[in-house]
mmCIF file of C-alpha atoms and ligand atoms in Angstrom:
data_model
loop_
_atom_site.group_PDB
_atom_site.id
_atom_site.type_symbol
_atom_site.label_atom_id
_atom_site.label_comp_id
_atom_site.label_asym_id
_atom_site.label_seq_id
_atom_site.Cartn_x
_atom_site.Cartn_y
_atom_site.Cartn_z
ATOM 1 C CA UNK A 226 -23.765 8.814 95.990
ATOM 2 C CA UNK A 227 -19.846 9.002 96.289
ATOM 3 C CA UNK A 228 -18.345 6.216 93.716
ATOM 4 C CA UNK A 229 -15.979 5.562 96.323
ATOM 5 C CA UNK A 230 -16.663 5.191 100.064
ATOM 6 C CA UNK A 231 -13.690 4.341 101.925
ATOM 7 C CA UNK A 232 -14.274 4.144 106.456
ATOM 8 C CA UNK A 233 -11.675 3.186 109.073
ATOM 9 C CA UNK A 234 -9.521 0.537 106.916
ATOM 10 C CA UNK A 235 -6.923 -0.893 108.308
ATOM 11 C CA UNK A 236 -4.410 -3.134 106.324
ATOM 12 C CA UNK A 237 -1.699 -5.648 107.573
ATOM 13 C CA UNK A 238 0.699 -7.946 105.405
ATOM 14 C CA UNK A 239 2.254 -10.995 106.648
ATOM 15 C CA UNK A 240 1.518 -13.471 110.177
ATOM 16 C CA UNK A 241 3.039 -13.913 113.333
ATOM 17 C CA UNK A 242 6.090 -11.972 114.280
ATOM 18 C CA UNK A 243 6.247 -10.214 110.535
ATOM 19 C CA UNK A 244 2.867 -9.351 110.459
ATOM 20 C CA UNK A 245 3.239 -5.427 109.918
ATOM 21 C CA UNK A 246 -0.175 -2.922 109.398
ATOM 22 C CA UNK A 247 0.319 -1.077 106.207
ATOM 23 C CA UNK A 248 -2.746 1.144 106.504
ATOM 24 C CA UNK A 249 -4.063 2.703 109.844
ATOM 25 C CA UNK A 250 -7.605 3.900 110.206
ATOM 26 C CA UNK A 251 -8.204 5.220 106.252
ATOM 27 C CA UNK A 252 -10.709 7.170 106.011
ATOM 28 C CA UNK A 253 -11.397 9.158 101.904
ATOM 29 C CA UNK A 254 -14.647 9.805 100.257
ATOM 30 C CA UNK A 255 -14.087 10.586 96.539
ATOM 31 C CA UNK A 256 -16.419 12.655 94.512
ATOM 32 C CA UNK A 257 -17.631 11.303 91.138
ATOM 33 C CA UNK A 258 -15.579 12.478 88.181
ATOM 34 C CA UNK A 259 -12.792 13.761 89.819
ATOM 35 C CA UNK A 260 -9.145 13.189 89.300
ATOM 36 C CA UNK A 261 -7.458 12.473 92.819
ATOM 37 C CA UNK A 262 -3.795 11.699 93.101
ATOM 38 C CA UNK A 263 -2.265 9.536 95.878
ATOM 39 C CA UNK A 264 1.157 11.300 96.983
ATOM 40 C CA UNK A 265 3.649 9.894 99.638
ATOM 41 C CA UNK A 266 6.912 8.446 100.188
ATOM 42 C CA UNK A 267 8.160 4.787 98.891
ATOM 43 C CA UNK A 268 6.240 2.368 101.360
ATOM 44 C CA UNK A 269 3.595 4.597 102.581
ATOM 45 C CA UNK A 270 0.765 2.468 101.488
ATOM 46 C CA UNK A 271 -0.248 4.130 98.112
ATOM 47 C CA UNK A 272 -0.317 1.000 96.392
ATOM 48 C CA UNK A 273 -2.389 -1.117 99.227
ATOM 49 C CA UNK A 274 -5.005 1.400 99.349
ATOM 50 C CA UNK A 275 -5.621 1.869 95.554
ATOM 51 C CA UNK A 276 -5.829 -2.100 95.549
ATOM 52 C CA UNK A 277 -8.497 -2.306 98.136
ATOM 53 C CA UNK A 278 -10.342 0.428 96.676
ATOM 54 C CA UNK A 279 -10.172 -1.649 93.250
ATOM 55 C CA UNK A 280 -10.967 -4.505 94.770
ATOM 56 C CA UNK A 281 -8.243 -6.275 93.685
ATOM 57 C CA UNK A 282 -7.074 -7.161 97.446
ATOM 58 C CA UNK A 283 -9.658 -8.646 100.514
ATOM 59 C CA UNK A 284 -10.778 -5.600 102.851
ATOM 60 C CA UNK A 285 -9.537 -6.863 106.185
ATOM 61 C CA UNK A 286 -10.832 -4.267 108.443
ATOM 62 C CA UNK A 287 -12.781 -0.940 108.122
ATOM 63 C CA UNK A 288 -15.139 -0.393 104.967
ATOM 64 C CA UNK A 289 -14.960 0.009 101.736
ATOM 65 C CA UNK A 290 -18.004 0.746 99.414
ATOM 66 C CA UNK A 291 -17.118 1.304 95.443
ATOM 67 C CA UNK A 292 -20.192 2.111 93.409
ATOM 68 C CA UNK A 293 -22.608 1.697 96.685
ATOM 69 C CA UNK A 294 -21.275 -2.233 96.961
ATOM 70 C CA UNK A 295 -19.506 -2.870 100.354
ATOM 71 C CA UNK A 296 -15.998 -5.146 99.574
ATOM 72 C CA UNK A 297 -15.733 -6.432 103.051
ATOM 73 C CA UNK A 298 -16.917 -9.803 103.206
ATOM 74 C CA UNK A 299 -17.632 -9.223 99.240
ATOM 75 C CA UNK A 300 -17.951 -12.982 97.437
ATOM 76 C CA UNK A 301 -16.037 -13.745 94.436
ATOM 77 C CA UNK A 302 -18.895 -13.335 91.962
ATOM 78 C CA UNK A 303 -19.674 -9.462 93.263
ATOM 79 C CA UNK A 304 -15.668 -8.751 93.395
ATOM 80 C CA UNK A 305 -15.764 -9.816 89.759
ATOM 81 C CA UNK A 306 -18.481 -7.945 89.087
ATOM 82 C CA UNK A 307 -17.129 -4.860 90.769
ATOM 83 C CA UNK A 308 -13.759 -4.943 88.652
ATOM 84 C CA UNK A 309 -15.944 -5.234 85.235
ATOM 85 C CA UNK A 310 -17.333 -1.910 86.283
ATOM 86 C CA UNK A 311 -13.376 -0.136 86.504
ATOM 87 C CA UNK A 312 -10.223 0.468 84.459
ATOM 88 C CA UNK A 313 -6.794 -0.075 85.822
ATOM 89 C CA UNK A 314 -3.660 1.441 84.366
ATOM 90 C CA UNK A 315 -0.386 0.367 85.828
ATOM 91 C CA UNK A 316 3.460 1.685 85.766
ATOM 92 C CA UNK A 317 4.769 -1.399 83.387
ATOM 93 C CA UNK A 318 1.715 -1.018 80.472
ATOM 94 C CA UNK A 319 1.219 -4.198 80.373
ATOM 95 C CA UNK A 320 0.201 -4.659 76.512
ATOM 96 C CA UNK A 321 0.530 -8.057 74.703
ATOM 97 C CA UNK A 322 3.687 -7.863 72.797
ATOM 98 C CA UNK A 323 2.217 -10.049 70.043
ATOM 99 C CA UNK A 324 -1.339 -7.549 70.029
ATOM 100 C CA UNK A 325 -1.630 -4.209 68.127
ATOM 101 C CA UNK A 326 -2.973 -1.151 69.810
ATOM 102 C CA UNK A 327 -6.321 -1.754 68.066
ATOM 103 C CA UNK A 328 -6.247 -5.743 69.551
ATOM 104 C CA UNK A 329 -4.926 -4.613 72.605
ATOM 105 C CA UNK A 330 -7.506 -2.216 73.400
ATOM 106 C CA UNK A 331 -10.084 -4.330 72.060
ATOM 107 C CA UNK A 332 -9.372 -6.480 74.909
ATOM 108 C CA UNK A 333 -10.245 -4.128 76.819
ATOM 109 C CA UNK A 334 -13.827 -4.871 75.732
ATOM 110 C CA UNK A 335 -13.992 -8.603 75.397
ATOM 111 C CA UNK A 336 -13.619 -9.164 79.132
ATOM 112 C CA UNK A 337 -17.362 -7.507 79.085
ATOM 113 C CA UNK A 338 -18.423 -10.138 76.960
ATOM 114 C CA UNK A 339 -19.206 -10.183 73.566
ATOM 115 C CA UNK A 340 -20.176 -7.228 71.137
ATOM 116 C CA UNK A 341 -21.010 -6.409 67.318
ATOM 117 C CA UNK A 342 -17.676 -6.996 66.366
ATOM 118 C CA UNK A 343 -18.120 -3.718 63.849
ATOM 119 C CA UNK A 344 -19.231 -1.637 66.743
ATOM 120 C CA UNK A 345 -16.009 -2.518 69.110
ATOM 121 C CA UNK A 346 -13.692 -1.446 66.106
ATOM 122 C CA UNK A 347 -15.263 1.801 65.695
ATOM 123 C CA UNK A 348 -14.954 2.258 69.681
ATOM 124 C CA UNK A 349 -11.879 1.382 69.542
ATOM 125 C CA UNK A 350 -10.382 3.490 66.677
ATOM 126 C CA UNK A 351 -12.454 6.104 68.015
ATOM 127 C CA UNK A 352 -10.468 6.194 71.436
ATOM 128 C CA UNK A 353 -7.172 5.409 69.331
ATOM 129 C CA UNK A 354 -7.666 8.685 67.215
ATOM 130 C CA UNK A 355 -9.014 10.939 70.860
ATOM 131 C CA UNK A 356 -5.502 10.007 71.697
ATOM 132 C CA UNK A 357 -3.577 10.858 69.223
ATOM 133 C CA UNK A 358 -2.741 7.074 67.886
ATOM 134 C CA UNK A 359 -4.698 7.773 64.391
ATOM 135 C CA UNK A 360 -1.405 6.562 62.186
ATOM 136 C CA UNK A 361 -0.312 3.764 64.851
ATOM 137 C CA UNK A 362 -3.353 2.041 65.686
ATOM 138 C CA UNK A 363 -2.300 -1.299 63.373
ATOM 139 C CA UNK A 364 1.271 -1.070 65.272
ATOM 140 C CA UNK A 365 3.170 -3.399 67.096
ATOM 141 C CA UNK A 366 4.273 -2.282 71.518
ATOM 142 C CA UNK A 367 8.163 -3.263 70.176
ATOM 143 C CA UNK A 368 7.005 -0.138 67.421
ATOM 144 C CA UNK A 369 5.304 2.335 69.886
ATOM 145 C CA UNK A 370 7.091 4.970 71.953
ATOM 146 C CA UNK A 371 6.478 4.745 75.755
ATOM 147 C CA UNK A 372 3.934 7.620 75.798
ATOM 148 C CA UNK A 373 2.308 5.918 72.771
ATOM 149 C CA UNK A 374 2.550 2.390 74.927
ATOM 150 C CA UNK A 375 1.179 4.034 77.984
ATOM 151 C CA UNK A 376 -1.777 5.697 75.950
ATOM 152 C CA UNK A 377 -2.854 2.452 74.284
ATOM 153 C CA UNK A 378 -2.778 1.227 77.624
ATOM 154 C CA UNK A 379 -5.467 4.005 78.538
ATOM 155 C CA UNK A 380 -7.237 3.112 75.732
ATOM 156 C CA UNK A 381 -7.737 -0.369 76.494
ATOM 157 C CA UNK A 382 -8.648 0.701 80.694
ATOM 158 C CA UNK A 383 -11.142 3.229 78.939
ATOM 159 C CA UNK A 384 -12.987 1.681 76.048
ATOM 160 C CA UNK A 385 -15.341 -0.225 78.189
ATOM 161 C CA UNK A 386 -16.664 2.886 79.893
ATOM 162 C CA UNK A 387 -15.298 2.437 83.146
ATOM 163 C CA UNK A 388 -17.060 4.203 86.632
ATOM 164 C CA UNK A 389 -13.773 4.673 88.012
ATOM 165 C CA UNK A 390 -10.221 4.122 86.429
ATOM 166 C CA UNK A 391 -7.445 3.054 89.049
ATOM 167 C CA UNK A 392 -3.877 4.418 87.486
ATOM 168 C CA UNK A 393 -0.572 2.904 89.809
ATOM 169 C CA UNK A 394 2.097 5.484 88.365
ATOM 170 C CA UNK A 395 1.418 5.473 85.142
ATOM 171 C CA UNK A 396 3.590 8.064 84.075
ATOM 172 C CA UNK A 397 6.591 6.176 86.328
ATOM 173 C CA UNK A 398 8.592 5.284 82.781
ATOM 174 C CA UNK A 399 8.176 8.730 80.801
ATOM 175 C CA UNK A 400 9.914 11.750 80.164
ATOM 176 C CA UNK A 401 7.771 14.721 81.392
ATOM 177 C CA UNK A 402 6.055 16.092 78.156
ATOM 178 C CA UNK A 403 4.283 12.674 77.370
ATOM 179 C CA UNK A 404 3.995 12.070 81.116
ATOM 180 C CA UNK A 405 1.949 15.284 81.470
ATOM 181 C CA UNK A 406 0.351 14.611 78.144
ATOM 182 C CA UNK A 407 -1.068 11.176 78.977
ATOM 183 C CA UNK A 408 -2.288 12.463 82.229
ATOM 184 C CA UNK A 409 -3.593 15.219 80.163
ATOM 185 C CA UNK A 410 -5.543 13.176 78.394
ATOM 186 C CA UNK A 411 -6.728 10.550 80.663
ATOM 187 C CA UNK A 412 -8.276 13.607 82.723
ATOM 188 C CA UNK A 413 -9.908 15.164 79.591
ATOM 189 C CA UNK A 414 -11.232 11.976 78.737
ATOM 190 C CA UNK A 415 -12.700 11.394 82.220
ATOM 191 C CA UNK A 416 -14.234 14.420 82.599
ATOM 192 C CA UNK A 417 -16.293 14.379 79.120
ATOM 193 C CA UNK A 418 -16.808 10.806 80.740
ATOM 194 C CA UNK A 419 -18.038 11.363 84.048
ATOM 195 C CA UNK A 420 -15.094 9.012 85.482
ATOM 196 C CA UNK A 421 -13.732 8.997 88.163
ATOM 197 C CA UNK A 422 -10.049 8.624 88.671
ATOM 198 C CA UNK A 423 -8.077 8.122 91.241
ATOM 199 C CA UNK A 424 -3.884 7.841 90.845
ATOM 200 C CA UNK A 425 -1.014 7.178 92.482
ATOM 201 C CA UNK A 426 2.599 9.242 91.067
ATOM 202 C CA UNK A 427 5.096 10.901 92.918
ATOM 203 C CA UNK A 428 5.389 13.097 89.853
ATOM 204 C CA UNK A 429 5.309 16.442 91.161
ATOM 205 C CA UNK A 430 4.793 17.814 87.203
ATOM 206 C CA UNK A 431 1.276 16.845 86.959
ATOM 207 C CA UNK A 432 -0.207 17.554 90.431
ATOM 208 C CA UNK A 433 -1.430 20.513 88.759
ATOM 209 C CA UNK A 434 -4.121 18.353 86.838
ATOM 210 C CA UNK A 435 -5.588 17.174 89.918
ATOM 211 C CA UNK A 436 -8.818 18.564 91.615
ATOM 212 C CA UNK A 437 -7.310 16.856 95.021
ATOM 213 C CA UNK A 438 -4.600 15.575 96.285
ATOM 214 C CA UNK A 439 -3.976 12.907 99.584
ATOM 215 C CA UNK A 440 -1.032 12.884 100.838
ATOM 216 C CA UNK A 441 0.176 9.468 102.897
ATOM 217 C CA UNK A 442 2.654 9.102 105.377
ATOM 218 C CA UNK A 443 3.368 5.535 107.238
ATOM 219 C CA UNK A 444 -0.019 4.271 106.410
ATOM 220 C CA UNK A 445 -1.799 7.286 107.371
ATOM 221 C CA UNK A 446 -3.027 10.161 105.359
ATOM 222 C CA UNK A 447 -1.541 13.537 106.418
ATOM 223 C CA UNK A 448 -3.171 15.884 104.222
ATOM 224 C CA UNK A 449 -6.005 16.346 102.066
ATOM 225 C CA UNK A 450 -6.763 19.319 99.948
ATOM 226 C CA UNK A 451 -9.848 18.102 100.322
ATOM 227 C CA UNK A 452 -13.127 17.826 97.476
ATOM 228 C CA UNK A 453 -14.065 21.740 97.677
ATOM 229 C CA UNK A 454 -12.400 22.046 94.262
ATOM 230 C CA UNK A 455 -14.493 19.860 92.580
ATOM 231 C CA UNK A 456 -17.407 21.272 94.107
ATOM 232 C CA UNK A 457 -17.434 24.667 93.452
ATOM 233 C CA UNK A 458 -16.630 24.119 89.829
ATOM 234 C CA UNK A 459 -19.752 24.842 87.879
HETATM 235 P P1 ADP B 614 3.659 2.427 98.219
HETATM 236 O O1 ADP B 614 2.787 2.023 97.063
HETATM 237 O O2 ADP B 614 3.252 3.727 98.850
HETATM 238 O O3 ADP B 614 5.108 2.427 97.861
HETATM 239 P P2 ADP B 614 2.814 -0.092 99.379
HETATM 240 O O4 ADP B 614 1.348 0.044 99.552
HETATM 241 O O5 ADP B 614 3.300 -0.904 98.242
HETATM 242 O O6 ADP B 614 3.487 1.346 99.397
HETATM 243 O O7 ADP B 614 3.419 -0.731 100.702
HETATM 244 C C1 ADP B 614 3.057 -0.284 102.008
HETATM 245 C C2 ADP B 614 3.781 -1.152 103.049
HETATM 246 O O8 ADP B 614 3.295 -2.483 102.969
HETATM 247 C C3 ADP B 614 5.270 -1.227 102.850
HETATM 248 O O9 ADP B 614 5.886 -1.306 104.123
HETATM 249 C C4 ADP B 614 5.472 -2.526 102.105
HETATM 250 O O10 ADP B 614 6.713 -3.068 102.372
HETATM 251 C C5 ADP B 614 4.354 -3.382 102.672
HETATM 252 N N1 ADP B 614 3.859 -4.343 101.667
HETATM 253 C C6 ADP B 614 3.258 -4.042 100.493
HETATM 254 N N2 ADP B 614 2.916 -5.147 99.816
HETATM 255 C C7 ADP B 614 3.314 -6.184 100.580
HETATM 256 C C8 ADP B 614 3.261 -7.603 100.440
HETATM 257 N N3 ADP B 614 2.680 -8.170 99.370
HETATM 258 N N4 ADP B 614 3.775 -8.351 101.437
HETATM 259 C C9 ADP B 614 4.333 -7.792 102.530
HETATM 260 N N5 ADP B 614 4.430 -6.468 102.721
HETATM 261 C C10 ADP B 614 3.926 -5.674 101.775
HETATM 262 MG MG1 MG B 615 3.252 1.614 95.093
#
């Protein structure tokens, strides 16, 4: 089964006379552990679909199954549920100023619920040192580079194991060698995983570490190089 399922959505923002649709008949099927990226012009809807996939917006029309669970008409207890079972990484990293990397991350964990304390720090340094944060994993965000800042933020979407990982531009604030780098390693990651990522950048640098990319336009998608890359890889 695809991890994402995504039929005929439709999207509007706003009532009356400044109501305005945002997505027009959406249609995407996205094979597990694959890296798609979103592409498309300010505005064209990028962030409204990835939201509704994540299930951190209400489907208003069309369908939308993540992990076989339909999120039209979902309740709050199965959207919770849902977002337990995914990783989001966004443009701003989002990281407690006042947290480490290591208490950041380990966040990232206690939203499951709690662990052996012992067995979330070796997860956690474990990711940490995959990443390349081995010397900084006791540091401050003020003390981190942006790179390092987004990759803790990795980190903390990863450590729980995510299905799928939702990533909004996450290279938006980087210079291009630790932009491709973190998307480097949020791939590599994935695929020794089995994760499934889907991201939105208009960072034409690191399309080549995608194994598809959608393109949309207005609300619509206008291309697709479609999931016969992933396929055929053995
Ligand atoms: P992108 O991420 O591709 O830049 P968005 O999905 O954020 O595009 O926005 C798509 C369209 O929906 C745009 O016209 C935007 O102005 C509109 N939109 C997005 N979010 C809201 C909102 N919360 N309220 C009203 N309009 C919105
Ligand atoms: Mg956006």
């Amino acid at each position: 089964m695809d991890p994402i399922q995504v039929q005929g959505l439709n999207h509007w923002f706003g009532t009356g006379e400044a109501r305005k649709q945002a997505l027009f008949d959406v249609s995407l099927t996205v094979a597990r552990g694959s890296l798609t990226i979103l592409m498309g012009p300010s505005g064209s809807g990028k962030t409204t679909l990835l939201t509704l996939m994540g299930c951190l917006r209400e489907v208003q029309d069309g369908s939308v199954r993540l992990l076989g669970t339909e999120l039209k008409g979902a309740d709050t207890a199965t959207q919770e549920a849902m977002r337990r079972r995914l990783g989001f990484i966004f443009q701003a990293h989002n990281l407690h100023e006042s947290l480490t990397a290591r208490q950041n991350v380990l966040m990232g964990l206690q939203v499951h619920g709690r662990g052996d304390p012992a067995r979330q720090d070796v997860a956690v340094a474990h990711l940490l040192t995959l990443l390349g944060l081995v010397d900084r994993i006791d540091y401050l965000p003020a003390n981190l580079s942006g790179g390092q800042k987004q990759r803790v933020a990795i980190a903390r979407a990863l450590v729980a194991n995510p299905d799928v990982v939702f990533a909004d531009e996450p290279t938006a604030a980087l210079d291009h060698d630790s932009g491709y780098l973190v998307v480097r390693m949020l791939k590599d990651l994935g695929k020794a995983r089995g994760t499934t990522t889907v991201m939105v950048t208009h960072d034409t640098r690191i399309l080549e570490l995608a194994d598809r990319i959608v393109t949309l336009e207005d609300g619509r998608i206008v291309s697709d190089t479609g999931v016969e890359k992933v396929d055929r890889k053995p």
